[in-house]
mmCIF file of C-alpha atoms in Angstrom:
data_model
loop_
_atom_site.group_PDB
_atom_site.id
_atom_site.type_symbol
_atom_site.label_atom_id
_atom_site.label_comp_id
_atom_site.label_asym_id
_atom_site.label_seq_id
_atom_site.Cartn_x
_atom_site.Cartn_y
_atom_site.Cartn_z
ATOM 1 C CA UNK A 7 -5.814 -58.896 5.955
ATOM 2 C CA UNK A 8 -9.137 -57.939 7.806
ATOM 3 C CA UNK A 9 -9.975 -54.079 9.775
ATOM 4 C CA UNK A 10 -11.193 -53.993 12.978
ATOM 5 C CA UNK A 11 -12.657 -51.905 15.533
ATOM 6 C CA UNK A 12 -15.882 -49.746 16.681
ATOM 7 C CA UNK A 13 -17.764 -48.564 13.388
ATOM 8 C CA UNK A 14 -14.696 -49.671 10.506
ATOM 9 C CA UNK A 15 -16.739 -50.881 7.710
ATOM 10 C CA UNK A 16 -14.362 -52.777 5.052
ATOM 11 C CA UNK A 17 -14.655 -53.026 1.559
ATOM 12 C CA UNK A 18 -12.746 -56.134 0.437
ATOM 13 C CA UNK A 19 -9.139 -56.147 -1.981
ATOM 14 C CA UNK A 20 -7.861 -58.491 -3.855
ATOM 15 C CA UNK A 21 -4.076 -58.522 -5.010
ATOM 16 C CA UNK A 22 -2.171 -60.348 -7.519
ATOM 17 C CA UNK A 23 1.396 -61.551 -5.855
ATOM 18 C CA UNK A 24 4.372 -61.860 -8.366
ATOM 19 C CA UNK A 25 7.107 -64.161 -6.765
ATOM 20 C CA UNK A 26 10.079 -64.426 -8.449
ATOM 21 C CA UNK A 27 11.625 -67.715 -8.781
ATOM 22 C CA UNK A 28 15.233 -66.964 -7.250
ATOM 23 C CA UNK A 29 15.487 -67.033 -3.206
ATOM 24 C CA UNK A 30 17.248 -64.223 -1.573
ATOM 25 C CA UNK A 31 19.471 -64.504 1.801
ATOM 26 C CA UNK A 32 18.442 -61.444 4.695
ATOM 27 C CA UNK A 33 20.414 -61.649 7.958
ATOM 28 C CA UNK A 34 19.930 -59.786 11.245
ATOM 29 C CA UNK A 35 21.897 -59.739 14.529
ATOM 30 C CA UNK A 36 21.139 -59.006 18.371
ATOM 31 C CA UNK A 37 20.500 -60.345 21.383
ATOM 32 C CA UNK A 38 19.127 -63.136 22.207
ATOM 33 C CA UNK A 39 16.103 -62.477 24.208
ATOM 34 C CA UNK A 40 15.266 -60.503 21.100
ATOM 35 C CA UNK A 41 15.174 -63.342 18.870
ATOM 36 C CA UNK A 42 11.674 -62.497 17.335
ATOM 37 C CA UNK A 43 12.775 -59.030 16.457
ATOM 38 C CA UNK A 44 16.109 -60.080 15.010
ATOM 39 C CA UNK A 45 13.885 -62.346 12.603
ATOM 40 C CA UNK A 46 11.891 -59.506 11.531
ATOM 41 C CA UNK A 47 15.162 -57.450 10.822
ATOM 42 C CA UNK A 48 16.390 -60.536 8.413
ATOM 43 C CA UNK A 49 13.222 -60.430 7.210
ATOM 44 C CA UNK A 50 13.561 -57.025 6.375
ATOM 45 C CA UNK A 51 17.108 -57.198 5.260
ATOM 46 C CA UNK A 52 15.984 -59.672 2.843
ATOM 47 C CA UNK A 53 13.285 -57.873 1.498
ATOM 48 C CA UNK A 54 15.474 -54.968 0.965
ATOM 49 C CA UNK A 55 17.958 -56.801 -1.327
ATOM 50 C CA UNK A 56 15.181 -58.056 -3.481
ATOM 51 C CA UNK A 57 13.240 -54.283 -3.354
ATOM 52 C CA UNK A 58 10.012 -56.982 -2.753
ATOM 53 C CA UNK A 59 6.590 -56.454 -0.441
ATOM 54 C CA UNK A 60 6.812 -60.124 1.270
ATOM 55 C CA UNK A 61 8.797 -63.091 1.217
ATOM 56 C CA UNK A 62 7.506 -66.139 1.167
ATOM 57 C CA UNK A 63 8.244 -69.456 2.159
ATOM 58 C CA UNK A 64 10.727 -67.734 4.691
ATOM 59 C CA UNK A 65 13.717 -70.370 6.493
ATOM 60 C CA UNK A 66 15.401 -69.149 9.349
ATOM 61 C CA UNK A 67 18.686 -70.574 10.294
ATOM 62 C CA UNK A 68 19.691 -68.894 13.696
ATOM 63 C CA UNK A 69 23.481 -68.918 15.418
ATOM 64 C CA UNK A 70 23.892 -68.458 19.264
ATOM 65 C CA UNK A 71 26.825 -67.136 20.596
ATOM 66 C CA UNK A 72 26.550 -66.174 24.496
ATOM 67 C CA UNK A 73 23.473 -63.715 24.487
ATOM 68 C CA UNK A 74 23.934 -62.439 20.610
ATOM 69 C CA UNK A 75 21.877 -64.076 18.122
ATOM 70 C CA UNK A 76 22.445 -63.928 14.363
ATOM 71 C CA UNK A 77 19.535 -64.893 12.003
ATOM 72 C CA UNK A 78 19.656 -65.562 8.661
ATOM 73 C CA UNK A 79 16.027 -66.121 6.463
ATOM 74 C CA UNK A 80 15.917 -67.323 2.663
ATOM 75 C CA UNK A 81 12.636 -67.079 1.072
ATOM 76 C CA UNK A 82 11.183 -66.381 -2.245
ATOM 77 C CA UNK A 83 10.945 -62.688 -2.645
ATOM 78 C CA UNK A 84 7.180 -61.254 -3.586
ATOM 79 C CA UNK A 85 5.471 -58.322 -4.669
ATOM 80 C CA UNK A 86 1.879 -57.129 -4.664
ATOM 81 C CA UNK A 87 0.631 -56.203 -8.363
ATOM 82 C CA UNK A 88 -2.750 -55.283 -9.520
ATOM 83 C CA UNK A 89 -4.991 -54.293 -6.065
ATOM 84 C CA UNK A 90 -8.434 -54.287 -7.314
ATOM 85 C CA UNK A 91 -11.940 -54.866 -5.319
ATOM 86 C CA UNK A 92 -13.637 -58.184 -5.082
ATOM 87 C CA UNK A 93 -15.615 -59.132 -7.255
ATOM 88 C CA UNK A 94 -17.610 -62.821 -7.740
ATOM 89 C CA UNK A 95 -15.515 -64.130 -9.273
ATOM 90 C CA UNK A 96 -12.698 -64.003 -6.661
ATOM 91 C CA UNK A 97 -15.407 -65.873 -4.125
ATOM 92 C CA UNK A 98 -13.562 -69.300 -4.870
ATOM 93 C CA UNK A 99 -10.593 -67.618 -4.579
ATOM 94 C CA UNK A 100 -11.705 -66.817 -0.794
ATOM 95 C CA UNK A 101 -13.590 -69.707 -0.508
ATOM 96 C CA UNK A 102 -10.503 -71.801 -0.915
ATOM 97 C CA UNK A 103 -8.745 -69.567 1.430
ATOM 98 C CA UNK A 104 -10.946 -69.638 4.122
ATOM 99 C CA UNK A 105 -11.075 -73.645 3.869
ATOM 100 C CA UNK A 106 -7.102 -73.920 3.574
ATOM 101 C CA UNK A 107 -5.961 -71.807 6.125
ATOM 102 C CA UNK A 108 -4.045 -73.891 8.477
ATOM 103 C CA UNK A 109 -2.786 -73.533 11.789
ATOM 104 C CA UNK A 110 0.527 -74.695 12.322
ATOM 105 C CA UNK A 111 2.735 -73.903 15.451
ATOM 106 C CA UNK A 112 6.745 -73.938 15.347
ATOM 107 C CA UNK A 113 8.650 -76.688 16.751
ATOM 108 C CA UNK A 114 10.459 -74.633 18.946
ATOM 109 C CA UNK A 115 7.405 -73.088 20.281
ATOM 110 C CA UNK A 116 4.394 -74.931 22.903
ATOM 111 C CA UNK A 117 0.684 -74.148 21.528
ATOM 112 C CA UNK A 118 -0.053 -71.045 23.446
ATOM 113 C CA UNK A 119 -3.414 -71.488 25.563
ATOM 114 C CA UNK A 120 -6.722 -70.110 24.299
ATOM 115 C CA UNK A 121 -7.596 -66.248 24.277
ATOM 116 C CA UNK A 122 -8.257 -62.910 23.025
ATOM 117 C CA UNK A 123 -6.423 -64.332 20.334
ATOM 118 C CA UNK A 124 -8.789 -66.722 19.393
ATOM 119 C CA UNK A 125 -12.032 -64.427 19.246
ATOM 120 C CA UNK A 126 -9.688 -61.959 17.054
ATOM 121 C CA UNK A 127 -9.119 -64.883 15.005
ATOM 122 C CA UNK A 128 -12.674 -66.030 15.105
ATOM 123 C CA UNK A 129 -14.559 -62.639 14.694
ATOM 124 C CA UNK A 130 -12.185 -62.703 11.085
ATOM 125 C CA UNK A 131 -13.388 -65.458 9.738
ATOM 126 C CA UNK A 132 -16.949 -64.543 10.125
ATOM 127 C CA UNK A 133 -15.715 -61.506 8.464
ATOM 128 C CA UNK A 134 -14.571 -62.989 5.847
ATOM 129 C CA UNK A 135 -17.390 -65.665 5.590
ATOM 130 C CA UNK A 136 -20.020 -62.706 5.333
ATOM 131 C CA UNK A 137 -18.214 -61.456 2.520
ATOM 132 C CA UNK A 138 -18.326 -64.358 0.819
ATOM 133 C CA UNK A 139 -22.488 -64.559 1.643
ATOM 134 C CA UNK A 140 -23.001 -61.435 0.216
ATOM 135 C CA UNK A 141 -20.924 -62.089 -2.529
ATOM 136 C CA UNK A 142 -22.819 -65.184 -3.603
ATOM 137 C CA UNK A 143 -26.004 -64.236 -2.675
ATOM 138 C CA UNK A 144 -25.329 -60.768 -4.833
ATOM 139 C CA UNK A 145 -25.984 -58.639 -1.753
ATOM 140 C CA UNK A 146 -24.134 -55.311 -3.381
#
């Protein structure tokens, strides 16, 4: 993920993702008003069970009992492998990522209003496009 801040220069890094074929489940319970936190705890439980770095295509099932909520997540556990600096051969992968990044809203959420977050996303896109331009143009 891009790092932003004054005076921060980022050297892009690529990694392979080893996705397991077997799905894993994780569960967490908490207060209804902390639903996002409970979802994160469910993901953490699944990752711990699978000894994984990231959960791909997480699917949540949430049950509400008064003010308490129980969330179960199911997804494919994955691990990062082979960290390396970006090379010219990686440019097509980066271009595909930039072109295929979808804007999605969960069915239970309302679309968010544009604000500071939009500027950060646009800034991240500009950083990626700049890196791709340097790599394609041989600007190393």
